[in-house]
Amino acid sequence: MPTKYPRSSDRDRRTPSISALPAASLDRRTFVQLAGTAAIGWGVSPANLYAAQAQEPIDPSRLIAGKDRRLIVHNSKTGVLETPIELLRQHRVTPKEILFVRNNQFLPGSLTLDPLPLDGWTIEIIGLVKAPRIISATELTRMEQTEVEMVLQCSGNGRSYYAQTVKTRGTQWKKGGMGNVRWRGVLLKTVFERAGVTTHPGARFLTAEGKDAPLVPTAPDFEHSVPLHDVIDKAILALEMNGEPIPAVHGGPVRLIIPGYYGTMNIKWLHRLRLEAHETFNHNQIPRYRTYIRPVKPGTRLKRTFDNSAPNWRQRVKSIIWSPLEDDSVAAGPVAISGVAWNDGMVGIEAVYVSTDRGETWQRAHLQVPASRYAWYLWTITVPMGPGQHEIWARAVDALGRSQPLDGSIHWNPSGYEWYGVDKVRITVR
Amino acid sequence: MRKIFAYVFITATVVLIVLALTQSPLPKGPGVELVMTKCQTCHGLEYVTDSAGISREMWAETISEMEEYGMEIEPEERETLLNYLATYLGPHPPSEADSSPRSSESRDGTIDAAELYRQSCAACHRAQGEGMGRLAPPLAGNEILFKDRRYALLVVLHGLEGEIKVGDRSFDGQMPPTAHLRDEQVAAIINYILTAWGNDKHRPADFVSLSPEDAAKARSESLTPRQVWEYRRKLQ
């Protein structure tokens, strides 16, 4: 029997929408200030001149048709966009207009929220199988569909925080390289059953390729391997995102979705699946998208090998404070603090603890039941705070006791992946 | 009449200075052109400036990684690129006042157009103007260059975005604007392209070489790479 994920109607009953949360503790003045700053940013400014003149378009909606103008542009060529938390926190399910984008490569016609046609799209299944198969995307639409709401997070999300010790190269994501989205499609094992794919016992990894191509023809084409035993029951060949055909920029018409895994493993524009005895030697599997298995001193440059490092597969337990935000100013008295927490979905989130005295004491936040074990848990707590400069810390713990390090740089790695340190924001209480 | 001319001239000068200052997010310094051309083949400059502050060793690793991704670079270019990145985007960049705005330009004032082409264009269009993959069209024997005197200027200064066909090959790379080049440099590069690799044979007898003034005029137009593509479509 395929795994049953809750349907949307069930979810809507079980999980209140974010608008039902206590009002964010941003006061009106701060909000107006923020809005004003944004207006200047997009109004008469050198940035605007610069965009209009030549070098690169800065307006995200010009870069990817349909995207919100308020997104942060990290790479204007392939389209790398981050969602400011002010936008992210307004929705339980992240709308396509504000969902982050991280593209390594380029597929012509994909820089848009419009879908690509399903007709003529095929997926090849080759490698350690009894007989190779080619299935069409339209065949997938006739198979039993499964839906899952889950956190999609770039493995580089939070990279900028490694700079507290030694800055690492790459896109300096803050907290918004993530979102919570609903995917609908066919479970991989259903595809195998229906298409008559019999895997060889030696097949231990699933390697996925998209139809996109590197910008320079001699570069290694992007692909990733995941452990077959771990994904076979949950991976989905997705056809829909948030109830409509997957926007082209988010990997439609068919995207490999592996709930609980980092975004990079969720191969866009899925075109070929290979069953293999070993994970791929492709540059994007090694040395890229890996972290050291044992902690190293920040700044250590150690060649990443299959033995000393692991791929960005299962997401680490993590929580993010999304109200108040860094540099917010709030009134003294009871301060409403809220955020989200999630992990790889293997077990549930057990608790989120919040500290307003730099870890001296911790209080347990109220957790809401998530839409699925792969979706984010909304949490809230109200803490009395007196005037002055304060830090708010948040730390999630899951049912296996896995938690976030107080100092996230314990997981330092040369490319700055998988930041999951205790989340900290500095605020002013008036 | 003279007054109006002077007014227009001063306004245009002010606009050009403002634009020149706002065009590039990169600090000026020896090797900045290499960053402009080598790095923008695959990604935007934000990706470079995002990493500002990392060590020389990490920049060296980054360059090696980009070579894995197909960046082709000569050993001495690699040295120049690394020196630039490690200095101006390193942990202790010099202050703005330290960097002379023209430090990377030709030593004696004359422009070596072939060298400029090699630095600014050859990363994608290749040494003999043969183009690359589906990314960059050939410049050798590319007839559209002779259909119109403005077209090449607009592409160089404002970029080009959209699928194009040259002969029976199609291309969908994005040409970044290389507006950091001075008007004399832009004119020199294009004049070089219009005669190199046998292009002189395609060149109509009445095709006048481009001047820095032509470049200045093209620069003053405010066009997006997409609008340049539309302009190209009308030429065909």
Coordinates of N, CA and C in Angstrom, one line a residue, chain B residues 30-114:
Chain B
P30 N 43.1 46.1 -11.0 CA 43.7 45.3 -12.0 C 43.0 43.9 -12.1
G31 N 42.5 43.6 -13.2 CA 41.9 42.3 -13.4 C 40.4 42.3 -13.3
V32 N 39.8 43.5 -13.0 CA 38.3 43.5 -12.9 C 37.6 43.1 -14.2
E33 N 38.3 43.3 -15.3 CA 37.7 42.9 -16.6 C 37.6 41.4 -16.7
L34 N 38.6 40.7 -16.2 CA 38.5 39.3 -16.2 C 37.3 38.7 -15.4
V35 N 37.1 39.4 -14.3 CA 35.9 38.9 -13.5 C 34.6 39.2 -14.3
M36 N 34.6 40.3 -14.9 CA 33.4 40.7 -15.7 C 33.1 39.7 -16.8
T37 N 34.2 39.2 -17.5 CA 33.9 38.3 -18.6 C 33.9 36.9 -18.2
K38 N 34.9 36.4 -17.5 CA 35.0 35.0 -17.2 C 33.8 34.5 -16.3
C39 N 33.5 35.4 -15.3 CA 32.5 34.9 -14.3 C 31.1 35.0 -14.8
Q40 N 30.8 36.0 -15.6 CA 29.4 36.2 -16.1 C 29.0 35.2 -17.2
T41 N 30.0 34.4 -17.6 CA 29.6 33.4 -18.6 C 28.5 32.5 -18.0
C42 N 28.6 32.2 -16.8 CA 27.7 31.2 -16.2 C 26.8 31.9 -15.1
H43 N 27.3 32.9 -14.4 CA 26.5 33.4 -13.3 C 26.6 34.9 -13.2
G44 N 25.7 35.5 -12.4 CA 25.7 36.9 -12.2 C 26.8 37.4 -11.3
L45 N 27.1 38.6 -11.3 CA 28.2 39.1 -10.4 C 27.9 39.1 -9.0
E46 N 26.5 39.0 -8.6 CA 26.2 39.0 -7.2 C 26.8 37.8 -6.6
Y47 N 26.9 36.7 -7.4 CA 27.5 35.5 -6.9 C 28.9 35.6 -6.4
V48 N 29.6 36.5 -7.1 CA 31.0 36.8 -6.8 C 31.1 37.7 -5.6
T49 N 30.3 38.8 -5.6 CA 30.4 39.8 -4.5 C 29.8 39.2 -3.2
D50 N 28.9 38.2 -3.3 CA 28.3 37.5 -2.2 C 29.5 36.9 -1.3
S51 N 30.5 36.4 -2.0 CA 31.6 35.7 -1.3 C 32.7 36.6 -0.8
A52 N 32.5 37.9 -1.0 CA 33.6 38.9 -0.6 C 34.0 38.7 0.8
G53 N 35.3 38.6 1.1 CA 35.8 38.5 2.4 C 36.5 37.1 2.7
I54 N 36.3 36.2 1.8 CA 36.9 34.9 2.0 C 38.4 35.0 1.7
S55 N 39.2 34.0 2.1 CA 40.7 34.1 2.1 C 41.2 33.8 0.6
R56 N 42.4 34.1 0.4 CA 43.1 33.8 -0.9 C 43.0 32.3 -1.2
E57 N 43.2 31.5 -0.2 CA 43.1 30.0 -0.5 C 41.7 29.6 -0.9
M58 N 40.7 30.2 -0.3 CA 39.4 29.9 -0.7 C 39.0 30.4 -2.1
W59 N 39.5 31.6 -2.4 CA 39.3 32.1 -3.8 C 40.0 31.1 -4.8
A60 N 41.2 30.7 -4.4 CA 41.9 29.8 -5.3 C 41.1 28.5 -5.6
E61 N 40.5 28.0 -4.5 CA 39.7 26.8 -4.6 C 38.4 27.1 -5.4
T62 N 37.9 28.3 -5.2 CA 36.7 28.7 -6.0 C 37.0 28.7 -7.5
I63 N 38.2 29.3 -7.9 CA 38.6 29.3 -9.3 C 38.7 27.9 -9.8
S64 N 39.4 27.0 -9.0 CA 39.5 25.6 -9.5 C 38.2 25.0 -9.7
E65 N 37.2 25.3 -8.7 CA 35.9 24.7 -8.9 C 35.2 25.2 -10.2
M66 N 35.4 26.5 -10.5 CA 34.8 27.0 -11.7 C 35.5 26.4 -12.9
E67 N 36.8 26.0 -12.8 CA 37.4 25.3 -13.9 C 36.7 24.0 -14.2
E68 N 36.4 23.3 -13.0 CA 35.6 22.1 -13.1 C 34.3 22.3 -13.9
Y69 N 33.8 23.5 -13.7 CA 32.5 23.8 -14.4 C 32.7 24.4 -15.8
G70 N 34.0 24.2 -16.3 CA 34.2 24.6 -17.7 C 34.8 25.9 -18.0
M71 N 35.1 26.7 -16.9 CA 35.8 28.0 -17.2 C 37.2 27.7 -17.8
E72 N 37.4 28.3 -18.9 CA 38.8 28.1 -19.5 C 39.6 29.4 -19.3
I73 N 40.8 29.1 -18.7 CA 41.5 30.3 -18.3 C 43.0 29.9 -18.4
E74 N 43.8 30.9 -18.9 CA 45.2 30.7 -19.1 C 45.9 30.9 -17.7
P75 N 47.1 30.3 -17.5 CA 47.7 30.4 -16.2 C 47.9 31.8 -15.8
E76 N 48.4 32.7 -16.7 CA 48.6 34.1 -16.2 C 47.3 34.8 -15.9
E77 N 46.3 34.4 -16.7 CA 44.9 35.0 -16.4 C 44.5 34.6 -15.0
R78 N 44.7 33.3 -14.7 CA 44.3 32.8 -13.4 C 45.0 33.6 -12.3
E79 N 46.2 33.9 -12.5 CA 47.0 34.6 -11.5 C 46.4 36.0 -11.3
T80 N 46.1 36.7 -12.4 CA 45.5 38.0 -12.4 C 44.1 38.0 -11.7
L81 N 43.3 37.0 -12.1 CA 42.0 36.8 -11.5 C 42.1 36.6 -10.0
L82 N 43.0 35.7 -9.6 CA 43.1 35.4 -8.2 C 43.6 36.6 -7.4
N83 N 44.6 37.3 -8.0 CA 45.1 38.5 -7.3 C 44.0 39.5 -7.1
Y84 N 43.2 39.7 -8.1 CA 42.0 40.6 -8.0 C 41.1 40.2 -6.9
L85 N 40.6 39.0 -7.0 CA 39.6 38.5 -6.0 C 40.2 38.5 -4.6
A86 N 41.4 38.0 -4.4 CA 42.0 38.0 -3.1 C 42.3 39.3 -2.5
T87 N 42.5 40.3 -3.4 CA 42.8 41.7 -2.9 C 41.5 42.5 -2.7
Y88 N 40.7 42.6 -3.8 CA 39.5 43.5 -3.7 C 38.3 42.8 -3.1
L89 N 38.2 41.5 -3.1 CA 37.1 40.8 -2.5 C 37.7 39.8 -1.4
G90 N 38.8 40.2 -0.9 CA 39.5 39.4 0.2 C 39.1 39.9 1.5
P91 N 39.7 39.3 2.6 CA 39.4 39.7 3.9 C 39.7 41.1 4.3
H92 N 40.8 41.7 3.6 CA 41.2 43.1 3.9 C 41.3 43.9 2.6
P93 N 40.1 44.2 2.0 CA 40.2 45.0 0.8 C 40.7 46.4 1.0
P94 N 41.4 46.9 0.0 CA 41.9 48.3 0.1 C 40.7 49.2 0.1
S95 N 40.8 50.4 0.7 CA 39.7 51.3 0.7 C 39.5 51.9 -0.7
E96 N 38.3 52.4 -1.0 CA 38.0 53.0 -2.3 C 39.1 54.0 -2.8
A97 N 39.6 54.8 -1.9 CA 40.5 55.9 -2.2 C 41.8 55.3 -2.8
D98 N 42.1 54.1 -2.3 CA 43.4 53.5 -2.7 C 43.4 53.0 -4.2
S99 N 42.2 52.7 -4.7 CA 42.2 52.1 -6.0 C 42.1 53.1 -7.1
S100 N 43.0 53.1 -8.0 CA 43.0 54.1 -9.1 C 42.0 53.6 -10.1
P101 N 41.1 54.4 -10.6 CA 40.0 54.0 -11.4 C 40.4 53.4 -12.7
R102 N 41.6 53.7 -13.2 CA 42.0 53.2 -14.5 C 43.2 52.2 -14.4
S103 N 43.4 51.7 -13.2 CA 44.6 50.9 -13.0 C 44.8 49.7 -14.0
S104 N 43.7 49.2 -14.5 CA 43.8 48.0 -15.4 C 43.8 48.3 -16.8
E105 N 43.8 49.6 -17.2 CA 43.7 49.9 -18.6 C 45.1 50.0 -19.2
S106 N 45.1 50.1 -20.5 CA 46.3 50.0 -21.3 C 47.4 51.0 -20.7
R107 N 48.6 50.5 -20.7 CA 49.6 51.3 -20.0 C 49.9 52.6 -20.7
D108 N 50.0 52.6 -22.0 CA 50.5 53.8 -22.7 C 49.3 54.6 -23.4
G109 N 48.1 54.2 -23.1 CA 47.0 54.9 -23.7 C 46.4 54.4 -25.0
T110 N 47.3 53.6 -25.7 CA 46.8 53.0 -26.9 C 46.0 51.7 -26.6
I111 N 45.1 51.4 -27.5 CA 44.2 50.2 -27.2 C 44.7 49.1 -28.1
D112 N 45.0 48.0 -27.4 CA 45.3 46.7 -28.2 C 44.0 46.0 -28.3
A113 N 43.4 46.1 -29.5 CA 42.0 45.6 -29.6 C 42.0 44.1 -29.6
A114 N 43.0 43.5 -30.1 CA 43.1 42.0 -30.1 C 43.1 41.5 -28.7

